[in-house]
Amino acid sequence: MAVAGSLAITAFGVPTSVAVAVSTAASSQDRGRAADPQDAALAFDSAAYTTITVTVDGQPMNVRWYKEICYVANPVAAAAQQPGGPGGGSTTIPNTACGYQSMNVFVPESAFGNQRTPIYFAVNNSGWMASYIRASVTNGTSYNSSTSNVGAALKAGYVFADVANRSRGLTGADGSFTGKAPAAVADAKAAVRYLRLNDATMPGSAERIVVNGTSGGGALASILGASGNSGEYNLYLAPSVPPASTRRAEAPCATTSSPPTHTVRSPTSAMPTRPTSGCTTSSPPATSPARTPRPWMPPRSRASFPRTSGASVFATPTAPGSPPRTCSTP
């Protein structure tokens, strides 16, 4: 069954029933501070666009296309040949470096200088399959706002973001399966963090994001909103291994980590990363506390539970020699 999901992500201004706070790449008090080198590597280039023309409800519209923005600092390289889907076969992808961790951003002319217009954040991982970068807005195409999400978003003046993400079925350049959970959620969060990090320079407002997807995309939209500022995904979004004192309690051991394959850094603080190899420890493994034995109880006789047809019967204690009392339910 296909699941459609649409979610407004914001820090204020909408009802709480449809609003959740998303973990931010930059807090309001940190905006304006000089970006560190890792943040600078993820800076939005406002001049790197191509102008295309589309028609919405019969009216021409100029749209700025910011093509294939890589929203992570260290993307996971993908194999050039990817599975072709349920029908079998394979497909060749041209962008093996960041084709599954990038987004196309389309800005209608009405939003060119508007820092308050919402952002339509489209996730396309139907069936929870990996979603290669795609362009929902194409030059010369006509859209009907009453039948097309793309047309409706453009007509309303929304910035439209087509977001790719890793997920099941993705083969890495090294032959490993790099889209295993929670890759899809981590990528979606990384894309939101990119928008938040560059909110001051990008058209639209990263405080007014609407996430939409169908089937697996609907589930991803729900998870993205429901998880909010949860730290559960920080391990997958951070640039480096933290000191041992800050690691999670369930992994009190020395680890050997290779360079992170998925890096999104918060400019306010570094976050822990997930170890990429096994770990060893000199201390004995934690054990569960001993369970307190239950007091001995005399065995109950089957005779205490008489059965009758058409009812469930439960025996209750009775005096010796008297027939058991029962209560039955339909």
Tab-separated table of C-alpha atoms in Angstrom:
chain	number	residue	atom	x	y	z
A	1	MET	CA	0.000	0.000	0.000
A	2	ALA	CA	1.419	3.371	-0.949
A	3	VAL	CA	1.843	5.842	1.851
A	4	ALA	CA	1.835	9.533	1.121
A	5	GLY	CA	3.424	11.814	3.626
A	6	SER	CA	3.577	15.556	3.889
A	7	LEU	CA	5.099	17.315	6.826
A	8	ALA	CA	5.855	20.913	7.737
A	9	ILE	CA	9.177	21.357	9.503
A	10	THR	CA	9.625	24.635	11.256
A	11	ALA	CA	10.779	26.238	14.452
A	12	PHE	CA	7.765	28.491	14.802
A	13	GLY	CA	4.689	29.869	13.102
A	14	VAL	CA	2.588	26.754	12.448
A	15	PRO	CA	0.408	24.548	14.651
A	16	THR	CA	2.325	22.029	16.696
A	17	SER	CA	0.262	19.217	15.193
A	18	VAL	CA	2.147	19.643	11.923
A	19	ALA	CA	5.362	21.207	13.174
A	20	VAL	CA	8.522	19.659	14.513
A	21	ALA	CA	11.883	21.165	15.302
A	22	VAL	CA	14.689	19.714	13.211
A	23	SER	CA	18.233	19.473	14.515
A	24	THR	CA	19.979	22.517	13.154
A	25	ALA	CA	23.335	22.977	11.554
A	26	ALA	CA	23.471	26.550	12.804
A	27	SER	CA	21.546	28.168	15.631
A	28	SER	CA	20.321	31.701	15.269
A	29	GLN	CA	22.982	33.035	17.606
A	30	ASP	CA	25.705	31.405	15.513
A	31	ARG	CA	24.576	32.839	12.210
A	32	GLY	CA	26.972	35.482	11.114
A	33	ARG	CA	30.004	33.808	12.701
A	34	ALA	CA	32.892	32.966	10.386
A	35	ALA	CA	32.421	29.447	9.035
A	36	ASP	CA	35.093	26.878	9.803
A	37	PRO	CA	36.744	24.975	6.908
A	38	GLN	CA	34.281	22.096	6.990
A	39	ASP	CA	31.334	24.476	6.930
A	40	ALA	CA	32.978	26.405	4.102
A	41	ALA	CA	33.185	23.213	2.057
A	42	LEU	CA	29.381	23.060	2.227
A	43	ALA	CA	28.784	26.714	1.339
A	44	PHE	CA	25.988	27.445	-1.130
A	45	ASP	CA	27.085	29.193	-4.341
A	46	SER	CA	24.277	31.611	-5.180
A	47	ALA	CA	25.740	32.312	-8.649
A	48	ALA	CA	25.919	28.670	-9.778
A	49	TYR	CA	22.565	28.345	-11.508
A	50	THR	CA	21.020	27.897	-14.933
A	51	THR	CA	17.816	29.708	-15.892
A	52	ILE	CA	15.096	27.539	-17.406
A	53	THR	CA	11.540	28.408	-18.458
A	54	VAL	CA	8.431	26.401	-17.625
A	55	THR	CA	4.705	27.002	-17.932
A	56	VAL	CA	2.393	26.795	-14.925
A	57	ASP	CA	-1.348	26.961	-15.604
A	58	GLY	CA	-0.627	28.479	-19.003
A	59	GLN	CA	1.660	31.206	-17.648
A	60	PRO	CA	5.420	31.226	-18.412
A	61	MET	CA	7.762	31.245	-15.439
A	62	ASN	CA	11.524	31.603	-15.168
A	63	VAL	CA	13.166	29.239	-12.718
A	64	ARG	CA	16.715	29.191	-11.423
A	65	TRP	CA	18.127	25.675	-11.358
A	66	TYR	CA	20.936	24.975	-8.876
A	67	LYS	CA	22.124	21.637	-10.178
A	68	GLU	CA	23.175	18.633	-8.106
A	69	ILE	CA	24.274	20.328	-4.899
A	70	CYS	CA	26.203	17.816	-2.794
A	71	TYR	CA	24.848	18.262	0.720
A	72	VAL	CA	27.563	16.278	2.545
A	73	ALA	CA	31.271	17.016	2.840
A	74	ASN	CA	32.425	13.426	2.333
A	75	PRO	CA	29.897	11.613	0.106
A	76	VAL	CA	29.876	7.837	-0.251
A	77	ALA	CA	31.094	6.841	-3.724
A	78	ALA	CA	28.652	4.643	-5.642
A	79	ALA	CA	29.278	2.000	-8.273
A	80	ALA	CA	28.593	3.123	-11.833
A	81	GLN	CA	26.285	0.125	-12.358
A	82	GLN	CA	23.283	0.027	-10.041
A	83	PRO	CA	20.425	-2.513	-9.826
A	84	GLY	CA	17.615	-1.697	-12.225
A	85	GLY	CA	14.777	-2.221	-9.741
A	86	PRO	CA	12.059	-4.900	-9.472
A	87	GLY	CA	12.216	-5.528	-13.225
A	88	GLY	CA	15.836	-6.610	-12.981
A	89	GLY	CA	18.739	-5.508	-15.111
A	90	SER	CA	20.947	-2.583	-14.198
A	91	THR	CA	21.260	1.141	-14.762
A	92	THR	CA	24.323	3.321	-15.264
A	93	ILE	CA	24.619	6.467	-13.166
A	94	PRO	CA	26.790	9.374	-14.368
A	95	ASN	CA	27.474	10.952	-10.956
A	96	THR	CA	29.183	8.247	-8.933
A	97	ALA	CA	30.772	10.737	-6.517
A	98	CYS	CA	27.623	12.293	-5.006
A	99	GLY	CA	24.621	11.248	-7.101
A	100	TYR	CA	22.865	9.723	-4.095
A	101	GLN	CA	23.650	12.526	-1.642
A	102	SER	CA	22.807	15.657	-3.578
A	103	MET	CA	19.787	17.756	-4.439
A	104	ASN	CA	18.474	19.834	-7.303
A	105	VAL	CA	17.088	23.165	-6.122
A	106	PHE	CA	14.616	25.111	-8.266
A	107	VAL	CA	13.792	28.701	-7.413
A	108	PRO	CA	10.815	30.388	-9.150
A	109	GLU	CA	11.271	34.015	-10.120
A	110	SER	CA	8.945	35.207	-7.339
A	111	ALA	CA	11.311	33.739	-4.725
A	112	PHE	CA	14.596	35.090	-6.093
A	113	GLY	CA	15.023	37.615	-3.295
A	114	ASN	CA	12.564	36.226	-0.774
A	115	GLN	CA	14.110	34.783	2.377
A	116	ARG	CA	10.700	33.885	3.840
A	117	THR	CA	9.210	31.681	1.143
A	118	PRO	CA	8.796	28.001	2.148
A	119	ILE	CA	10.927	25.182	0.771
A	120	TYR	CA	9.219	22.136	-0.747
A	121	PHE	CA	11.500	19.218	0.175
A	122	ALA	CA	10.708	16.210	-2.048
A	123	VAL	CA	12.014	12.761	-1.077
A	124	ASN	CA	11.703	10.158	-3.813
A	125	ASN	CA	12.683	6.806	-2.257
A	126	SER	CA	9.604	4.814	-3.264
A	127	GLY	CA	9.729	1.292	-1.878
A	128	TRP	CA	12.617	2.403	0.322
A	129	MET	CA	14.862	2.024	-2.721
A	130	ALA	CA	17.896	4.279	-3.103
A	131	SER	CA	16.936	7.512	-4.847
A	132	TYR	CA	19.382	8.841	-7.424
A	133	ILE	CA	19.346	12.588	-8.044
A	134	ARG	CA	16.547	13.679	-10.362
A	135	ALA	CA	15.076	16.874	-11.763
A	136	SER	CA	11.317	17.197	-11.348
A	137	VAL	CA	11.372	20.635	-13.013
A	138	THR	CA	12.483	20.492	-16.644
A	139	ASN	CA	12.915	23.212	-19.227
A	140	GLY	CA	9.909	23.800	-21.500
A	141	THR	CA	7.511	21.617	-19.490
A	142	SER	CA	3.938	22.676	-18.738
A	143	TYR	CA	2.484	22.015	-15.278
A	144	ASN	CA	-1.079	22.091	-13.989
A	145	SER	CA	-1.160	23.275	-10.395
A	146	SER	CA	-4.369	21.327	-9.689
A	147	THR	CA	-2.883	17.957	-10.669
A	148	SER	CA	0.859	18.361	-10.130
A	149	ASN	CA	2.727	18.846	-6.864
A	150	VAL	CA	5.502	20.483	-8.842
A	151	GLY	CA	3.104	22.922	-10.495
A	152	ALA	CA	1.368	23.714	-7.210
A	153	ALA	CA	4.662	24.387	-5.431
A	154	LEU	CA	6.005	26.615	-8.205
A	155	LYS	CA	2.741	28.550	-8.504
A	156	ALA	CA	2.784	29.198	-4.746
A	157	GLY	CA	6.326	30.526	-5.083
A	158	TYR	CA	7.942	27.719	-3.087
A	159	VAL	CA	11.580	26.808	-3.553
A	160	PHE	CA	11.480	23.213	-4.854
A	161	ALA	CA	14.218	20.803	-3.706
A	162	ASP	CA	14.550	17.338	-5.251
A	163	VAL	CA	16.517	15.378	-2.639
A	164	ALA	CA	18.397	12.168	-3.442
A	165	ASN	CA	19.288	9.717	-0.701
A	166	ARG	CA	20.928	6.381	-0.151
A	167	SER	CA	18.745	3.430	0.765
A	168	ARG	CA	18.334	-0.262	0.044
A	169	GLY	CA	19.686	-1.647	-3.195
A	170	LEU	CA	22.556	0.824	-3.440
A	171	THR	CA	25.955	-0.616	-4.326
A	172	GLY	CA	29.041	1.300	-3.276
A	173	ALA	CA	32.146	1.758	-5.393
A	174	ASP	CA	33.849	-0.909	-3.268
A	175	GLY	CA	31.021	-3.392	-3.882
A	176	SER	CA	29.503	-3.048	-0.407
A	177	PHE	CA	25.870	-2.232	0.307
A	178	THR	CA	26.099	1.382	1.441
A	179	GLY	CA	22.396	2.136	1.644
A	180	LYS	CA	21.532	0.055	4.691
A	181	ALA	CA	19.404	1.644	7.395
A	182	PRO	CA	19.520	4.276	8.679
A	183	ALA	CA	21.244	5.754	5.605
A	184	ALA	CA	18.028	7.167	4.117
A	185	VAL	CA	17.099	9.030	7.304
A	186	ALA	CA	20.642	10.242	7.912
A	187	ASP	CA	20.816	11.609	4.360
A	188	ALA	CA	17.478	13.403	4.659
A	189	LYS	CA	18.630	14.976	7.912
A	190	ALA	CA	21.928	15.941	6.303
A	191	ALA	CA	20.046	17.694	3.496
A	192	VAL	CA	17.971	19.645	6.014
A	193	ARG	CA	21.147	20.607	7.851
A	194	TYR	CA	22.629	21.871	4.593
A	195	LEU	CA	19.609	24.117	4.097
A	196	ARG	CA	19.847	25.368	7.674
A	197	LEU	CA	23.577	25.989	7.384
A	198	ASN	CA	23.098	28.084	4.229
A	199	ASP	CA	19.822	29.727	5.170
A	200	ALA	CA	21.278	33.245	5.035
A	201	THR	CA	22.499	32.879	1.440
A	202	MET	CA	19.911	30.586	-0.149
A	203	PRO	CA	16.519	31.739	-1.439
A	204	GLY	CA	13.665	30.613	0.784
A	205	SER	CA	13.508	29.951	4.501
A	206	ALA	CA	14.963	26.859	6.132
A	207	GLU	CA	12.608	27.590	9.034
A	208	ARG	CA	9.666	26.792	6.729
A	209	ILE	CA	10.313	23.401	5.142
A	210	VAL	CA	7.547	21.152	3.821
A	211	VAL	CA	8.631	17.509	3.345
A	212	ASN	CA	6.679	15.355	0.919
A	213	GLY	CA	7.027	11.797	-0.336
A	214	THR	CA	4.985	8.768	-1.386
A	215	SER	CA	5.292	5.150	-0.246
A	216	GLY	CA	8.797	4.865	1.231
A	217	GLY	CA	9.056	8.624	0.806
A	218	GLY	CA	5.961	9.081	2.943
A	219	ALA	CA	7.529	6.948	5.661
A	220	LEU	CA	10.780	8.899	5.389
A	221	ALA	CA	8.892	12.199	5.716
A	222	SER	CA	7.227	10.875	8.868
A	223	ILE	CA	10.499	9.665	10.387
A	224	LEU	CA	12.237	12.916	9.552
A	225	GLY	CA	9.580	14.860	11.409
A	226	ALA	CA	9.008	12.466	14.290
A	227	SER	CA	12.700	12.178	15.136
A	228	GLY	CA	13.093	15.967	15.315
A	229	ASN	CA	16.079	16.972	17.407
A	230	SER	CA	16.749	13.424	18.590
A	231	GLY	CA	20.429	12.644	19.014
A	232	GLU	CA	19.957	9.071	17.818
A	233	TYR	CA	21.278	9.943	14.359
A	234	ASN	CA	24.227	12.077	15.464
A	235	LEU	CA	26.516	9.068	15.169
A	236	TYR	CA	25.863	9.034	11.425
A	237	LEU	CA	26.170	12.777	10.871
A	238	ALA	CA	29.415	13.685	12.638
A	239	PRO	CA	32.926	14.214	11.340
A	240	SER	CA	35.042	12.491	13.966
A	241	VAL	CA	35.143	9.972	16.793
A	242	PRO	CA	34.560	11.697	20.158
A	243	PRO	CA	36.710	11.233	23.242
A	244	ALA	CA	36.104	7.941	25.028
A	245	SER	CA	34.331	9.751	27.853
A	246	THR	CA	31.594	10.941	25.476
A	247	ARG	CA	30.930	7.671	23.685
A	248	ARG	CA	27.710	5.834	24.200
A	249	ALA	CA	27.529	3.684	27.292
A	250	GLU	CA	26.699	0.548	25.337
A	251	ALA	CA	30.089	0.606	23.569
A	252	PRO	CA	32.743	1.098	26.294
A	253	CYS	CA	35.648	-0.149	24.193
A	254	ALA	CA	38.529	1.088	22.081
A	255	THR	CA	37.654	1.446	18.423
A	256	THR	CA	39.544	1.835	15.204
A	257	SER	CA	37.702	4.079	12.783
A	258	SER	CA	38.350	4.800	9.137
A	259	PRO	CA	37.631	8.319	7.795
A	260	PRO	CA	33.888	8.986	7.944
A	261	THR	CA	32.006	8.319	4.758
A	262	HIS	CA	29.120	10.640	5.613
A	263	THR	CA	30.086	13.980	7.095
A	264	VAL	CA	27.821	16.830	8.082
A	265	ARG	CA	29.311	19.041	10.745
A	266	SER	CA	27.425	21.300	13.079
A	267	PRO	CA	29.209	24.652	13.274
A	268	THR	CA	28.356	24.886	16.965
A	269	SER	CA	29.764	21.592	18.183
A	270	ALA	CA	31.238	18.339	16.990
A	271	MET	CA	29.104	15.245	17.353
A	272	PRO	CA	30.076	11.575	17.800
A	273	THR	CA	30.469	9.284	14.842
A	274	ARG	CA	29.643	5.641	14.421
A	275	PRO	CA	32.672	3.303	14.530
A	276	THR	CA	33.299	1.657	11.172
A	277	SER	CA	35.041	-1.440	12.529
A	278	GLY	CA	34.764	-3.819	15.451
A	279	CYS	CA	36.144	-3.037	18.873
A	280	THR	CA	37.859	-4.819	21.715
A	281	THR	CA	37.849	-4.261	25.420
A	282	SER	CA	39.933	-5.462	28.313
A	283	SER	CA	37.087	-5.283	30.753
A	284	PRO	CA	34.580	-8.121	31.108
A	285	PRO	CA	31.288	-7.657	29.305
A	286	ALA	CA	28.440	-6.194	31.245
A	287	THR	CA	26.051	-8.730	32.742
A	288	SER	CA	22.452	-8.437	33.713
A	289	PRO	CA	21.742	-8.342	37.461
A	290	ALA	CA	20.704	-11.636	38.980
A	291	ARG	CA	16.977	-12.182	39.004
A	292	THR	CA	15.268	-12.723	42.340
A	293	PRO	CA	13.674	-16.205	42.308
A	294	ARG	CA	9.939	-16.337	42.686
A	295	PRO	CA	8.587	-17.912	45.886
A	296	TRP	CA	7.547	-21.542	45.560
A	297	MET	CA	3.872	-22.030	44.765
A	298	PRO	CA	2.023	-25.345	44.869
A	299	PRO	CA	1.102	-26.692	41.423
A	300	ARG	CA	-2.454	-26.169	40.304
A	301	SER	CA	-4.531	-29.105	39.228
A	302	ARG	CA	-6.250	-29.177	35.861
A	303	ALA	CA	-9.360	-30.122	37.813
A	304	SER	CA	-9.484	-26.534	39.065
A	305	PHE	CA	-10.276	-25.332	35.550
A	306	PRO	CA	-13.478	-27.035	34.376
A	307	ARG	CA	-14.351	-26.465	30.736
A	308	THR	CA	-17.776	-25.749	29.287
A	309	SER	CA	-18.665	-25.385	25.634
A	310	GLY	CA	-19.186	-21.905	24.247
A	311	ALA	CA	-17.517	-20.020	27.108
A	312	SER	CA	-14.138	-19.269	28.599
A	313	VAL	CA	-14.134	-20.414	32.190
A	314	PHE	CA	-11.798	-19.223	34.947
A	315	ALA	CA	-11.737	-20.998	38.320
A	316	THR	CA	-11.654	-19.052	41.556
A	317	PRO	CA	-10.444	-20.349	44.935
A	318	THR	CA	-13.010	-22.377	46.863
A	319	ALA	CA	-13.239	-24.093	50.196
A	320	PRO	CA	-12.105	-27.762	50.263
A	321	GLY	CA	-14.856	-30.133	49.143
A	322	SER	CA	-17.051	-27.475	47.505
A	323	PRO	CA	-17.508	-27.176	43.764
A	324	PRO	CA	-15.343	-24.558	42.066
A	325	ARG	CA	-16.867	-21.185	41.384
A	326	THR	CA	-16.479	-19.978	37.838
A	327	CYS	CA	-17.051	-16.862	35.797
A	328	SER	CA	-17.549	-17.201	32.090
A	329	THR	CA	-17.253	-14.758	29.222
A	330	PRO	CA	-18.909	-15.022	25.797
